[in-house]
């Protein structure tokens, strides 16, 4: 079973996979209203029941599918870039007595395993992007829970800085996944309850098993929400708190946002071509080549010039395109398991762009660009495909683009004395582009020899193949005689392995070192949820997810595992 | 499909489950030889092919099943308690050119999902017990890899402090699970490679996909082993290094070990009765009651008296019995999903025993007892069953036995003014009985209010129900009117939920706070392995685990997830 072919989606000619687009903008939103009032933006959920990605289900009660979450992700991103004057965001609902009922169960029931997994991954990334904006961009989020808040609805609220619940005798927060559906609150819910809100584990155990949830005073006592207010006071209290939070921001007091235009892409059956990124697919070998081009021509050197360049500023443009290519791969090209990563262009131009970003990283817009690059690279770390970087003459694995080689599972660098070939680092490799584990990719790579991190960062000359191999910056450096065979065989061997075993292996090897709430969500919680998404007690003929909404009661195999 | 009914195992009369016993001793070993030479013990693997737990497979090439690992766990435990004069342990093989081929693949292929999961869990705990002995008991372990060392064989070696590999042109270390079987090296292998040995992730990626593994110099360069030695020097080098490591130990120079006798248990169809622990099973409700009795009579107060009491010293005896009961539940009673935890006896006696342990915790034997209690409580944390502690008049949730209530998913304390009822803490709740996450159970419980940990520890008077509830030490304190219904309904509701969803939920809620290599192994790695153990690419009709050893080649669904 594949994912959903929505009514408005183009159908992929060769494989009949749906082509989901992640490109949207506020005037196209069908499920959210984004409004502004000075320093406070309000994101109101008003899901259109009949506008799901598939006609197979109706998005009742503010339940959501991937399409709804794509709009949410877009809105958060636009607030960051387009509205620096916004310092606080209120997330609420326009529906009567319902905040959000969570992920649509009929969507989940009908979805393939891979679709469920990728859906959850994207929604997790969106919630983490909210927390990233709070931690790094001076944007505070309030969940104004003005009605029933269940499952994924509560998980969305948990991503906010403050959860304010209306005390109307009806509105509760709940995680009914386990008691009703025999699955987990897998969009960070279990992790955030005990690790972010630090709810006592026994109370969390109770909360996670009572379908009706917890409301009023008890919700505050258990720290499931920060405050409850009577209906008559709710709007005023939310507004007051939003104003207070907005005053804590270090974002500009007014104006100056840049506008994020649609990406310029040409799509053919086996390729996507953006201005600086291309993706070319070899369906027979199940291999794609992802190429990122360095900037060309003059680069802006000041925040004002960067603002003027706007979404055409190379780091922003190239990483937006990279982000889109990665999402496309995940959702629209499930069979393409091995990704060759290439770069082209002038390494000096990338290093120069990185230096500008570093020099002005305290400027709000530059800060946004750098954090967006960081999130895109995290998206790569979390993409369940094998990445092999090929460093060849003419390539441009320098600075921020060298992160692509570091994010790859392996790298091969051609060592041909006749054809110069090098990699280079910039200050961006030393700091802001952290992984989910809180470390830079260099720190993760050199976990066993931490002194190497500084050593390689201090070396501002390019590394030739021998030096790169010696410094541990690339995996292999075959010579020109071995190159073709060695690379070809490695790719063929990779593409022949079980995709599931590779997903599990990569998920374990890529995140050495410390764990964070983020890695716990993607490692522990997601892995258990994926397991449960395979278990007959959830998805079998008599499983709870299958039985939901029908007359049938679930029947469980009670063997514990 | 159930687990294995070995030839020598009693068959459970009511459910036809095999009854696996974890009780063994060196004279009964069939797969290991344990020899002693001064301060160095040698554990030699010599697996008897036809002595597996089931006749369905043969344990060729030093491959192992649960029975082999039960002997290994027993040997490590006995070295700690019975042989304090041993300061270093060499793990090696008596087979020609084979160190260990890992978990038996035909066993895995034929095993039920639950059996695979519990097998891996126990083998993980055994390897972590080796590391615990190294970290806390002055026992250093050398893997003397004198032949092919594959999969679980290498994972066993990874648990040792030093890995010495023979350089004979043949012997390699390898993790062939992914390329050969489409599963993971799930006994800590992936985690230990990047997190313990800090092998660079790209090299680990290569290592994890080449079935033949890595040998010789490269194995050292990649830090997969610590040294390689030619065949002619191997034995001497191992012996020399073992002697060197043994000199670093703080264990006694000679004698004084205590002997661990067989546990005294009476078994009936629905109950196990040990001297201080009982387990009574209600098969209709799928509920068991686990009861631990406090010590009675005079307790030894000095290390000499403790040594004289030996395995009858209450903390050691009671926790050995508890450990056995937990393992029995896991492997022999898979359908019993909810465990009521009770205690009986005199709280003052437990506190007194705890005080003796604390006062003498630097004595080698007392240290062993305390760390064994710690490991048993960890076994409880990691047991995939729901635990509800019932604190009633006459109960004894005090000090180390209060850890049972803290380890439980919830606790209910009867608040009946007519019948006094209390819980109490001891110094043991404040220190050595840490969880896998490195925190005490109180620290984990009060993650959001860390100041409470000291507050409750300073309160040496017992907590009555109101005080316990107020201090956050119990979940609920119903009065005598509500008690019966509230507890009964809670247990019934729990037993009705999907066992898989509960396993996933508990695995996420129980380990709030920091992650360690240990929690990574049980959280991230195990969860991914369990997922893969469900995937058709591994266990389906054309999956790699299914196809292994047959003429058929595996056929994969290449959709990435």
XYZ file of N, CA and C in Angstrom, chain A residues 2 17 113-114 117-118 121 177-180 182-185 190-191 193-195 197-206 208-209 218 222 286 330 334-337 381 383-386 388 406-412 435 441 444-449 452 469 471-476 494-515 519-520 522-528 530-532 534-538 556-561, chain B residues 2 17 113-114 117-118 121 177-179 182-185 190-191 193-195 197-206 208-209 218 222 286 330 334-337 381 383-386 388 406-412 435 441 444-449 452 469 471-476 494-515 519-520 522-528 530-532 534-538 556-561:
681
model
N 0.523 2.173 -0.849
C 1.303 3.405 -0.870
C 0.639 4.465 -0.011
N 3.441 6.722 -7.597
C 3.538 7.331 -6.284
C 2.906 8.722 -6.357
N 2.800 1.648 6.124
C 3.749 1.803 7.227
C 4.711 2.964 6.947
N 5.256 3.000 5.739
C 6.231 4.045 5.405
C 5.599 5.435 5.486
N 5.311 6.480 9.116
C 6.611 6.822 9.680
C 7.060 8.202 9.190
N 6.916 8.453 7.901
C 7.353 9.747 7.372
C 6.444 10.884 7.803
N 7.561 11.678 11.260
C 8.866 12.330 11.250
C 8.722 13.817 10.923
N -3.845 7.800 22.805
C -3.346 6.844 21.812
C -3.280 5.422 22.359
N -2.695 5.258 23.531
C -2.535 3.904 24.069
C -3.879 3.271 24.410
N -4.740 3.928 25.179
C -6.003 3.255 25.501
C -6.955 3.111 24.319
N -6.975 4.060 23.393
C -7.958 3.965 22.314
C -7.446 3.253 21.076
N -4.085 1.688 20.764
C -2.983 0.740 20.960
C -1.698 1.176 20.259
N -1.536 2.492 20.115
C -0.261 3.024 19.614
C 0.270 4.030 20.645
N 1.362 4.703 20.313
C 1.939 5.658 21.252
C 1.627 7.093 20.832
N 1.652 8.010 21.765
C 1.728 9.411 21.388
C 3.146 9.638 20.862
N 5.163 11.423 24.702
C 5.645 10.765 25.911
C 6.944 11.407 26.387
N 7.828 11.703 25.444
C 9.111 12.290 25.819
C 8.923 13.666 26.443
N 6.346 14.955 27.883
C 5.660 14.948 29.175
C 6.674 14.725 30.298
N 7.532 13.725 30.179
C 8.450 13.462 31.297
C 9.759 14.238 31.206
N 10.201 14.596 29.998
C 11.517 15.236 29.875
C 11.462 16.747 29.727
N 8.332 18.762 30.326
C 7.477 19.286 31.403
C 7.783 18.586 32.721
N 8.578 17.521 32.646
C 9.019 16.824 33.857
C 7.858 16.397 34.751
N 6.816 15.946 34.101
C 5.693 15.353 34.825
C 6.191 14.069 35.482
N 5.816 13.852 36.722
C 6.274 12.657 37.435
C 5.859 11.419 36.667
N 6.744 10.434 36.600
C 6.506 9.307 35.706
C 5.253 8.527 36.066
N 4.895 8.450 37.360
C 3.685 7.703 37.702
C 2.436 8.478 37.281
N 2.504 9.801 37.385
C 1.369 10.599 36.917
C 1.282 10.529 35.392
N 2.428 10.532 34.747
C 2.446 10.401 33.291
C 1.871 9.055 32.868
N 2.141 8.037 33.658
C 1.595 6.709 33.376
C 0.074 6.727 33.439
N -0.449 7.398 34.453
C -1.915 7.513 34.565
C -2.450 8.316 33.383
N -1.256 8.818 30.491
C -1.139 8.127 29.207
C -2.110 6.978 29.022
N -2.890 6.680 30.052
C -3.811 5.541 29.920
C -5.270 5.922 30.131
N -6.340 19.825 38.214
C -5.433 18.683 38.211
C -4.424 18.803 37.056
N -0.499 18.591 37.927
C 0.393 17.583 37.329
C 1.380 18.200 36.339
N 18.213 2.217 -8.165
C 17.610 2.785 -6.947
C 18.574 3.754 -6.260
N 12.051 11.728 0.652
C 11.411 10.952 1.710
C 10.017 10.495 1.347
N 10.193 6.648 -2.251
C 10.559 5.700 -1.181
C 11.517 4.599 -1.614
N 11.577 4.301 -2.894
C 12.430 3.187 -3.323
C 13.875 3.589 -3.576
N 14.132 4.881 -3.566
C 15.488 5.345 -3.878
C 16.273 5.387 -2.570
N 17.033 4.326 -2.325
C 17.622 4.137 -1.002
C 19.025 4.692 -0.816
N 20.353 14.367 8.411
C 20.736 13.345 9.399
C 19.579 12.385 9.658
N 17.065 11.655 7.632
C 16.455 11.041 6.454
C 16.925 9.594 6.345
N 15.975 8.689 6.273
C 16.297 7.263 6.287
C 16.710 6.794 4.889
N 17.810 7.337 4.426
C 18.455 6.901 3.194
C 19.956 6.876 3.464
N 20.656 6.054 2.711
C 22.119 6.032 2.838
C 22.699 7.148 1.975
N 26.187 8.716 0.449
C 27.621 8.576 0.186
C 28.077 9.855 -0.504
N 30.073 15.441 5.977
C 30.074 14.965 7.361
C 28.752 14.305 7.717
N 27.678 14.778 7.115
C 26.369 14.179 7.382
C 26.206 12.851 6.651
N 27.012 12.650 5.623
C 26.900 11.413 4.847
C 27.395 10.218 5.674
N 26.907 9.051 5.327
C 27.343 7.849 6.041
C 28.791 7.513 5.732
N 29.220 7.850 4.540
C 30.623 7.686 4.150
C 30.986 8.741 3.130
N 32.288 8.915 2.936
C 32.739 9.784 1.854
C 33.922 9.138 1.138
N 33.942 9.296 -0.152
C 35.037 8.809 -0.994
C 35.654 10.019 -1.675
N 24.078 19.140 15.347
C 23.177 18.014 15.101
C 22.138 17.943 16.229
N 28.927 18.267 13.790
C 29.253 17.005 13.103
C 30.727 16.634 13.284
N 30.973 15.082 16.746
C 30.425 13.723 16.747
C 31.400 12.777 16.061
N 31.967 13.241 14.969
C 32.903 12.409 14.208
C 34.126 12.053 15.043
N 34.624 13.019 15.770
C 35.861 12.821 16.531
C 35.586 12.629 18.029
N 34.526 11.931 18.322
C 34.159 11.688 19.717
C 35.310 11.042 20.488
N 36.067 10.200 19.811
C 37.148 9.485 20.482
C 38.452 10.258 20.525
N 38.548 11.283 19.686
C 39.779 12.085 19.626
C 39.384 13.554 19.553
N 41.174 16.542 17.925
C 41.227 16.705 16.469
C 40.300 17.794 15.965
N 42.411 12.355 4.322
C 42.330 10.988 4.841
C 43.049 10.897 6.176
N 43.616 13.264 8.270
C 42.912 14.025 9.311
C 41.600 13.367 9.697
N 41.204 12.322 8.985
C 39.947 11.651 9.305
C 38.727 12.381 8.771
N 38.925 13.240 7.770
C 37.798 14.008 7.241
C 37.033 13.264 6.154
N 37.666 12.272 5.552
C 36.965 11.446 4.561
C 37.215 9.976 4.917
N 36.346 9.121 4.386
C 36.446 7.700 4.752
C 37.524 6.989 3.947
N 37.480 7.177 2.638
C 38.423 6.503 1.757
C 38.927 7.496 0.714
N 25.558 -1.316 -1.302
C 24.639 -0.626 -0.397
C 23.196 -0.793 -0.860
N 23.005 -0.602 -2.157
C 21.641 -0.640 -2.686
C 21.037 -2.037 -2.604
N 21.878 -3.049 -2.391
C 21.375 -4.430 -2.334
C 20.959 -4.844 -0.925
N 21.326 -4.047 0.079
C 21.036 -4.442 1.465
C 19.581 -4.163 1.834
N 19.139 -4.814 2.881
C 17.770 -4.588 3.362
C 17.596 -3.146 3.795
N 16.598 -2.464 3.232
C 16.397 -1.057 3.603
C 16.050 -0.890 5.083
N 15.388 -1.854 5.670
C 15.017 -1.717 7.080
C 16.236 -1.830 7.986
N 17.077 -2.811 7.695
C 18.277 -2.963 8.514
C 19.146 -1.713 8.390
N 19.221 -1.145 7.185
C 20.017 0.071 7.015
C 19.418 1.233 7.803
N 18.098 1.358 7.763
C 17.459 2.435 8.531
C 17.813 2.310 10.005
N 17.717 1.093 10.528
C 18.043 0.893 11.942
C 19.516 1.124 12.225
N 20.360 0.635 11.355
C 21.801 0.795 11.567
C 22.174 2.282 11.547
N 21.706 2.979 10.541
C 22.052 4.398 10.426
C 21.508 5.200 11.611
N 20.300 4.853 12.055
C 19.705 5.583 13.184
C 20.546 5.399 14.445
N 21.290 4.307 14.524
C 22.138 4.076 15.688
C 23.537 4.665 15.522
N 24.082 4.605 14.306
C 25.460 5.066 14.123
C 25.571 6.583 13.967
N 24.530 7.210 13.461
C 24.650 8.643 13.164
C 24.646 9.527 14.402
N 24.134 9.013 15.518
C 23.947 9.902 16.678
C 24.745 9.444 17.888
N 26.032 9.244 17.679
C 26.893 8.891 18.806
C 26.942 10.065 19.776
N 27.355 9.758 20.989
C 27.528 10.825 21.965
C 26.270 11.095 22.757
N 26.149 12.331 23.256
C 25.045 12.633 24.175
C 23.690 12.522 23.499
N 22.684 12.288 24.341
C 21.314 12.312 23.829
C 20.628 13.566 24.355
N 16.970 13.869 20.251
C 17.393 12.523 19.830
C 16.555 11.455 20.511
N 16.071 11.737 21.729
C 15.196 10.766 22.385
C 13.901 10.602 21.588
N 13.490 11.068 18.351
C 13.714 10.352 17.087
C 14.288 8.957 17.303
N 15.003 8.765 18.405
C 15.594 7.456 18.651
C 14.626 6.566 19.384
N 14.520 6.798 20.679
C 13.722 5.936 21.531
C 12.231 5.940 21.144
N 11.612 7.121 21.193
C 10.152 7.181 21.023
C 9.736 6.737 19.624
N 10.405 7.275 18.614
C 10.030 6.938 17.245
C 10.266 5.460 16.953
N 11.367 4.928 17.448
C 11.655 3.521 17.179
C 10.589 2.619 17.804
N 10.199 2.943 19.019
C 9.128 2.138 19.643
C 7.820 2.309 18.891
N 7.431 2.997 15.738
C 7.524 2.257 14.483
C 7.300 0.768 14.732
N 7.850 0.275 15.828
C 7.628 -1.125 16.199
C 6.132 -1.382 16.372
N 5.496 -0.508 17.134
C 4.065 -0.698 17.414
C 3.246 -0.574 16.141
N 3.868 -1.783 13.531
C 3.941 -3.068 12.838
C 3.189 -4.164 13.577
N 2.789 -3.914 14.804
C 2.285 -4.982 15.648
C 0.812 -5.271 15.349
N 0.461 -6.532 15.277
C -0.938 -6.898 15.024
C -1.920 -6.262 16.021
N -1.504 -6.064 17.261
C -2.429 -5.474 18.235
C -2.838 -4.051 17.852
N -2.048 -3.399 17.012
C -2.431 -2.077 16.518
C -3.013 -2.184 15.112
N -6.919 -8.450 21.362
C -5.469 -8.406 21.526
C -4.885 -9.785 21.773
N -3.672 -9.975 21.271
C -2.811 -11.055 21.741
C -2.133 -10.491 22.989
N -2.394 -11.110 24.121
C -1.929 -10.514 25.371
C -0.512 -10.904 25.762
N 0.202 -11.560 24.888
C 1.600 -11.843 25.201
C 2.387 -10.546 25.250
N 3.101 -10.387 26.353
C 3.915 -9.191 26.511
C 5.267 -9.402 25.852
N 5.803 -8.386 25.280
C 7.095 -8.465 24.612
C 8.001 -7.406 25.179
N 5.592 -20.245 20.299
C 6.193 -19.970 21.599
C 7.706 -20.101 21.523
N 3.686 -23.610 28.073
C 4.885 -22.797 27.939
C 6.061 -23.584 28.495
N 8.595 -13.830 18.165
C 9.060 -12.448 18.360
C 9.382 -12.200 19.825
N 8.488 -12.618 20.717
C 8.704 -12.352 22.147
C 9.958 -13.053 22.653
N 13.013 -11.085 21.556
C 13.148 -9.850 22.331
C 13.691 -10.153 23.726
N 13.145 -11.168 24.367
C 13.599 -11.486 25.727
C 14.989 -12.101 25.737
N 17.271 -9.169 25.410
C 17.287 -8.377 26.640
C 18.201 -9.023 27.680
N 25.383 -8.880 10.837
C 23.926 -8.984 10.946
C 23.215 -8.264 9.799
N 23.610 -7.037 9.531
C 22.914 -6.274 8.494
C 23.120 -6.878 7.111
N 24.346 -7.116 6.673
C 24.491 -7.676 5.324
C 23.987 -9.114 5.181
N 19.859 -9.094 7.553
C 18.919 -7.964 7.503
C 18.373 -7.599 8.872
N 19.166 -7.870 9.903
C 18.803 -7.397 11.241
C 19.965 -6.550 11.787
N 19.879 -6.135 13.028
C 20.933 -5.312 13.610
C 21.817 -6.126 14.550
N 23.035 -5.680 14.768
C 23.793 -6.177 15.910
C 23.139 -5.554 17.144
N 26.058 -1.950 17.853
C 26.151 -0.657 17.175
C 26.454 0.449 18.172
N 25.788 0.395 19.324
C 25.997 1.442 20.325
C 27.426 1.422 20.840
N 30.115 0.253 19.499
C 31.123 0.614 18.503
C 31.310 2.136 18.470
N 30.214 2.875 18.391
C 30.390 4.338 18.282
C 30.438 5.050 19.624
N 29.820 4.491 20.662
C 29.754 5.226 21.931
C 30.767 4.762 22.959
N 33.653 2.476 22.130
C 34.963 2.460 21.473
C 35.170 3.689 20.610
N 34.092 4.447 20.428
C 34.160 5.717 19.705
C 34.796 5.557 18.326
N 34.426 4.474 17.684
C 34.827 4.280 16.291
C 34.137 5.356 15.455
N 34.865 5.956 14.537
C 34.286 7.013 13.705
C 33.063 6.462 12.979
N 32.028 7.262 12.880
C 30.761 6.744 12.382
C 30.833 6.269 10.940
N 31.678 6.880 10.129
C 31.762 6.408 8.742
C 32.486 5.063 8.677
N 33.479 4.884 9.554
C 34.164 3.599 9.595
C 33.223 2.530 10.168
N 32.435 2.931 11.172
C 31.453 2.002 11.731
C 30.436 1.602 10.666
N 30.093 2.538 9.809
C 29.154 2.250 8.724
C 29.726 1.195 7.779
N 30.994 1.353 7.462
C 31.648 0.351 6.598
C 31.699 -0.993 7.329
N 29.896 -2.163 9.667
C 28.583 -2.780 9.847
C 27.974 -3.341 8.585
N 28.643 -3.160 7.456
C 28.058 -3.665 6.215
C 28.957 -4.657 5.475
N 44.203 -3.089 10.455
C 43.063 -2.192 10.258
C 42.111 -2.245 11.456
N 41.139 1.171 13.306
C 39.753 1.640 13.440
C 39.255 1.571 14.887
N -4.931 -12.295 34.197
C -3.583 -12.044 33.656
C -2.789 -11.104 34.571
N 9.337 -12.977 32.869
C 9.641 -12.560 31.500
C 9.563 -13.704 30.512
N 4.577 -15.139 29.654
C 4.430 -13.966 28.787
C 3.045 -13.321 28.825
N 2.037 -14.051 29.225
C 0.682 -13.480 29.188
C 0.314 -12.700 30.441
N 1.158 -12.787 31.454
C 0.841 -12.108 32.721
C 1.385 -10.685 32.651
N 0.516 -9.755 32.292
C 0.991 -8.417 31.934
C 1.028 -7.411 33.067
N 13.098 -2.441 36.203
C 12.837 -1.289 35.319
C 12.698 -1.733 33.866
N 11.816 -4.727 32.764
C 10.864 -5.808 32.504
C 9.597 -5.227 31.883
N 9.233 -5.773 30.746
C 8.108 -5.225 29.988
C 6.785 -5.736 30.554
N 6.533 -5.384 31.773
C 5.241 -5.642 32.410
C 4.876 -4.381 33.171
N 3.579 -4.191 33.406
C 3.150 -3.056 34.221
C 3.217 -3.443 35.684
N 2.237 -2.293 39.526
C 1.480 -1.398 40.417
C 1.832 -1.801 41.838
N 9.080 2.721 43.879
C 9.590 3.745 42.953
C 9.785 3.170 41.554
N 10.120 1.891 41.482
C 10.300 1.253 40.177
C 8.957 0.950 39.526
N 7.912 0.877 40.343
C 6.589 0.560 39.797
C 6.075 1.717 38.943
N 5.184 1.381 38.018
C 4.612 2.427 37.174
C 3.693 3.342 37.972
N 3.067 2.798 38.976
C 2.231 3.583 39.876
C 2.228 2.937 41.245
N 1.815 3.706 42.243
C 1.623 3.142 43.570
C 0.318 3.663 44.163
N -0.360 2.782 44.868
C -1.600 3.123 45.577
C -1.349 2.861 47.050
N 19.469 3.810 38.549
C 18.825 3.243 37.366
C 19.811 3.247 36.188
N 16.235 6.441 41.599
C 14.806 6.497 41.265
C 14.146 7.755 41.830
N 15.047 10.558 39.417
C 14.255 10.456 38.188
C 12.826 10.913 38.447
N 12.301 10.492 39.606
C 10.924 10.839 39.950
C 10.755 12.351 40.082
N 11.727 12.976 40.700
C 11.616 14.416 40.980
C 12.465 15.240 40.024
N 12.521 14.831 38.791
C 13.315 15.544 37.793
C 12.917 17.016 37.726
N 11.645 17.300 37.899
C 11.158 18.677 37.791
C 11.309 19.471 39.075
N 11.505 18.763 40.186
C 11.624 19.437 41.485
C 12.769 18.784 42.258
N 13.326 18.360 46.048
C 12.543 17.415 46.831
C 13.337 16.175 47.211
N 1.639 11.171 50.038
C 0.997 11.750 48.858
C 1.504 13.176 48.641
N 4.279 14.450 49.621
C 5.693 14.468 49.237
C 5.912 13.921 47.825
N 4.867 13.391 47.226
C 5.007 12.840 45.875
C 5.625 11.456 45.854
N 5.565 10.747 46.983
C 6.190 9.418 47.039
C 5.251 8.314 46.578
N 3.958 8.569 46.564
C 2.991 7.598 46.031
C 2.078 8.328 45.060
N 1.438 7.541 44.193
C 0.614 8.158 43.156
C -0.755 8.560 43.693
N -1.393 7.618 44.354
C -2.738 7.867 44.871
C -2.821 7.335 46.295
N -5.806 -1.731 33.287
C -4.456 -1.942 32.783
C -4.361 -3.244 32.000
N -4.939 -4.278 32.575
C -4.819 -5.603 31.956
C -5.565 -5.681 30.629
N -6.462 -4.718 30.377
C -7.239 -4.751 29.135
C -6.539 -4.027 27.987
N -5.486 -3.269 28.295
C -4.836 -2.475 27.243
C -3.906 -3.338 26.382
N -3.580 -2.816 25.217
C -2.660 -3.537 24.326
C -1.294 -3.695 24.990
N -0.821 -4.928 25.108
C 0.487 -5.130 25.733
C 1.624 -4.440 24.978
N 1.512 -4.322 23.683
C 2.592 -3.679 22.919
C 2.640 -2.185 23.191
N 1.464 -1.566 23.182
C 1.442 -0.125 23.448
C 1.970 0.149 24.854
N 1.616 -0.720 25.800
C 2.118 -0.523 27.163
C 3.631 -0.686 27.216
N 4.151 -1.677 26.524
C 5.606 -1.865 26.507
C 6.289 -0.603 25.989
N 5.782 -0.065 24.895
C 6.380 1.150 24.330
C 6.209 2.343 25.254
N 5.031 2.476 25.828
C 4.782 3.615 26.713
C 5.703 3.558 27.930
N 5.763 2.396 28.548
C 6.590 2.263 29.750
C 8.070 2.476 29.431
N 8.511 1.984 28.272
C 9.921 2.152 27.900
C 10.264 3.630 27.732
N 9.273 4.443 27.429
C 9.525 5.873 27.283
C 9.363 6.643 28.590
N 8.402 6.248 29.398
C 8.147 7.027 30.626
C 9.100 6.679 31.761
N 9.612 5.444 31.762
C 10.412 5.025 32.920
C 11.801 5.657 32.957
N 12.291 6.136 31.825
C 13.689 6.574 31.774
C 13.819 8.049 31.425
N 13.097 8.877 32.165
C 13.233 10.316 31.958
C 14.651 10.743 32.341
N 15.041 11.910 31.846
C 16.340 12.443 32.225
C 17.444 12.012 31.290
N 18.665 11.978 31.801
C 19.819 11.739 30.932
C 19.800 10.347 30.324
N 20.486 10.213 29.204
C 20.659 8.891 28.607
C 22.115 8.473 28.796
N 21.088 3.074 28.588
C 19.722 3.386 28.149
C 19.652 3.474 26.627
N 20.761 3.856 25.993
C 20.759 3.868 24.523
C 20.592 2.448 23.988
N 19.103 -0.101 25.482
C 17.746 -0.620 25.690
C 16.681 0.239 25.024
N 16.957 1.535 24.866
C 15.963 2.396 24.258
C 16.096 2.387 22.747
N 17.092 3.108 22.255
C 17.268 3.283 20.820
C 17.562 1.965 20.087
N 18.642 1.285 20.476
C 19.071 0.117 19.698
C 18.051 -1.016 19.771
N 17.607 -1.324 20.981
C 16.657 -2.423 21.134
C 15.344 -2.124 20.430
N 14.882 -0.893 20.542
C 13.608 -0.560 19.907
C 13.704 -0.719 18.390
N 14.818 -0.270 17.799
C 14.982 -0.443 16.354
C 15.097 -1.926 15.998
N 13.803 -4.425 17.636
C 12.475 -5.036 17.746
C 11.642 -4.718 16.511
N 11.762 -3.489 16.026
C 11.048 -3.097 14.801
C 11.492 -4.000 13.640
N 12.793 -4.139 13.506
C 13.314 -4.940 12.397
C 12.916 -6.402 12.539
N 10.255 -7.431 13.260
C 8.886 -7.544 12.764
C 8.801 -7.349 11.263
N 9.869 -6.902 10.640
C 9.777 -6.474 9.252
C 9.900 -7.667 8.305
N 9.071 -7.675 7.287
C 9.141 -8.775 6.312
C 10.529 -8.953 5.695
N 11.285 -7.879 5.534
C 12.613 -8.026 4.934
C 13.545 -8.880 5.795
N 13.237 -9.004 7.081
C 14.015 -9.900 7.939
C 13.277 -11.219 8.137
N 13.919 -8.543 -1.159
C 13.543 -7.405 -0.317
C 12.496 -6.523 -0.985
N 11.645 -5.956 -0.156
C 10.865 -4.787 -0.554
C 11.790 -3.597 -0.321
N 12.117 -2.891 -1.373
C 13.148 -1.859 -1.247
C 12.618 -0.492 -0.824
N 11.372 -0.430 -0.445
C 10.883 0.847 0.085
C 11.568 1.163 1.391
N 12.116 2.361 1.450
C 12.782 2.797 2.658
C 11.759 3.381 3.629
N 11.985 3.147 4.891
C 11.069 3.656 5.907
C 11.845 4.483 6.906
